[in-house]
């Protein structure tokens, strides 16, 4: 009972536990996390029993800005595509440049950051891939009135 804890995953993706300290939680299944914690606790207890229960997933967000109905930070609660994200953001404004929607994707772990330029019309009319969002993605829907300086 002294070791039982309800913990939150920190922004750095780790949890802090008594005796064993910080443990990486992000990007791992509950089984992987349980096995890691169990192994580390074996130094202190012969047969530790570890149970992991996810109470709430609320740390995933994406961001939308530009020519949409509602700009800002939106929760990413389930698998979400670009078209769904634009819908959640109130749809595109009449002056949106539908052919130059840009997704800025953070680089996770050893991945490099990405910049994806997609066309709404290509997805809807021509069968192009409807990009699935990842946590931290920023969608920029430019407007016709944006000024480009070379």
Coordinates of C-alpha atoms in Angstrom, one line a residue, residues 34-145:
X34 CA 3.7 -2.6 -16.1
X35 CA 6.6 -5.0 -17.1
X36 CA 9.2 -2.3 -16.8
X37 CA 8.0 -1.1 -13.4
X38 CA 7.7 -4.7 -12.2
X39 CA 11.3 -5.4 -13.2
X40 CA 12.6 -2.3 -11.5
X41 CA 10.7 -3.1 -8.3
X42 CA 12.2 -6.6 -8.1
X43 CA 15.3 -5.0 -6.5
X44 CA 13.1 -4.1 -3.5
X45 CA 10.4 -6.9 -3.4
X46 CA 10.6 -10.5 -4.6
X47 CA 7.3 -10.7 -6.5
X48 CA 5.9 -7.3 -6.9
X49 CA 2.3 -7.0 -8.2
X50 CA 1.9 -4.0 -10.6
X51 CA -1.4 -2.9 -12.1
X52 CA -1.7 0.0 -14.5
X53 CA -5.1 1.7 -15.1
X54 CA -5.5 4.6 -17.5
X55 CA -8.1 6.9 -16.0
X56 CA -8.1 9.6 -18.5
X57 CA -6.4 10.5 -21.8
X58 CA -6.3 14.3 -22.1
X59 CA -2.8 15.2 -23.1
X60 CA -3.2 15.0 -26.8
X61 CA -4.0 18.2 -28.7
X62 CA -3.7 19.7 -32.2
X63 CA -3.8 23.3 -33.2
X64 CA -5.7 25.1 -36.0
X65 CA -5.1 28.6 -37.3
X66 CA -5.8 30.7 -40.3
X67 CA -9.0 30.8 -42.4
X68 CA -11.2 28.5 -40.3
X69 CA -14.3 29.2 -38.2
X70 CA -12.5 28.6 -34.8
X71 CA -8.8 28.8 -34.3
X72 CA -7.0 27.4 -31.3
X73 CA -6.1 24.3 -29.4
X74 CA -8.4 21.3 -29.8
X75 CA -8.3 17.9 -28.0
X76 CA -7.2 14.9 -30.0
X77 CA -9.3 12.3 -28.3
X78 CA -9.4 9.6 -31.0
X79 CA -8.1 9.0 -34.5
X80 CA -8.7 12.2 -36.4
X81 CA -8.1 13.1 -40.0
X82 CA -7.3 16.5 -41.5
X83 CA -10.9 16.7 -42.9
X84 CA -12.4 15.9 -39.5
X85 CA -10.1 18.5 -37.8
X86 CA -11.2 21.2 -40.2
X87 CA -14.8 20.3 -39.4
X88 CA -14.0 20.5 -35.6
X89 CA -12.5 23.9 -36.3
X90 CA -15.8 25.2 -37.7
X91 CA -15.0 24.6 -41.4
X92 CA -13.0 26.8 -43.8
X93 CA -13.7 30.5 -44.3
X94 CA -14.8 31.5 -47.8
X95 CA -11.4 33.0 -48.5
X96 CA -9.4 29.9 -47.5
X97 CA -6.8 28.7 -49.9
X98 CA -7.9 25.1 -50.1
X99 CA -4.9 23.9 -52.2
X100 CA -2.2 25.0 -49.7
X101 CA -3.3 23.6 -46.2
X102 CA -0.1 23.1 -44.2
X103 CA 0.4 20.7 -41.4
X104 CA 3.4 21.3 -39.2
X105 CA 4.3 18.1 -37.4
X106 CA 6.6 18.0 -34.4
X107 CA 9.5 15.5 -34.5
X108 CA 9.0 12.8 -31.8
X109 CA 12.0 10.9 -30.4
X110 CA 14.5 10.8 -33.3
X111 CA 12.1 11.9 -36.0
X112 CA 12.7 15.2 -37.7
X113 CA 9.9 17.8 -37.8
X114 CA 7.8 17.7 -40.9
X115 CA 5.9 20.2 -43.0
X116 CA 3.1 18.6 -45.1
X117 CA 1.3 20.7 -47.7
X118 CA -2.0 19.2 -48.8
X119 CA -5.0 20.1 -50.9
X120 CA -8.5 19.8 -49.5
X121 CA -9.9 19.4 -53.0
X122 CA -7.4 16.6 -53.8
X123 CA -8.6 14.7 -50.8
X124 CA -12.3 15.2 -51.4
X125 CA -12.4 15.0 -55.2
X126 CA -9.3 13.1 -56.3
X127 CA -8.8 10.5 -53.6
X128 CA -5.6 11.8 -52.1
X129 CA -4.7 10.6 -48.7
X130 CA -6.6 12.2 -45.8
X131 CA -3.8 12.8 -43.4
X132 CA -4.3 11.3 -39.9
X133 CA -3.3 13.9 -37.2
X134 CA -0.7 13.2 -34.6
X135 CA -0.4 14.9 -31.2
X136 CA 1.0 18.4 -31.4
X137 CA 0.2 18.9 -35.1
X138 CA -0.5 22.5 -36.2
X139 CA -2.8 23.0 -39.1
X140 CA -2.5 26.3 -41.0
X141 CA -5.3 27.1 -43.5
X142 CA -4.1 30.2 -45.4
X143 CA -6.4 32.8 -46.7
X144 CA -6.3 34.6 -50.1
X145 CA -5.4 37.8 -48.3

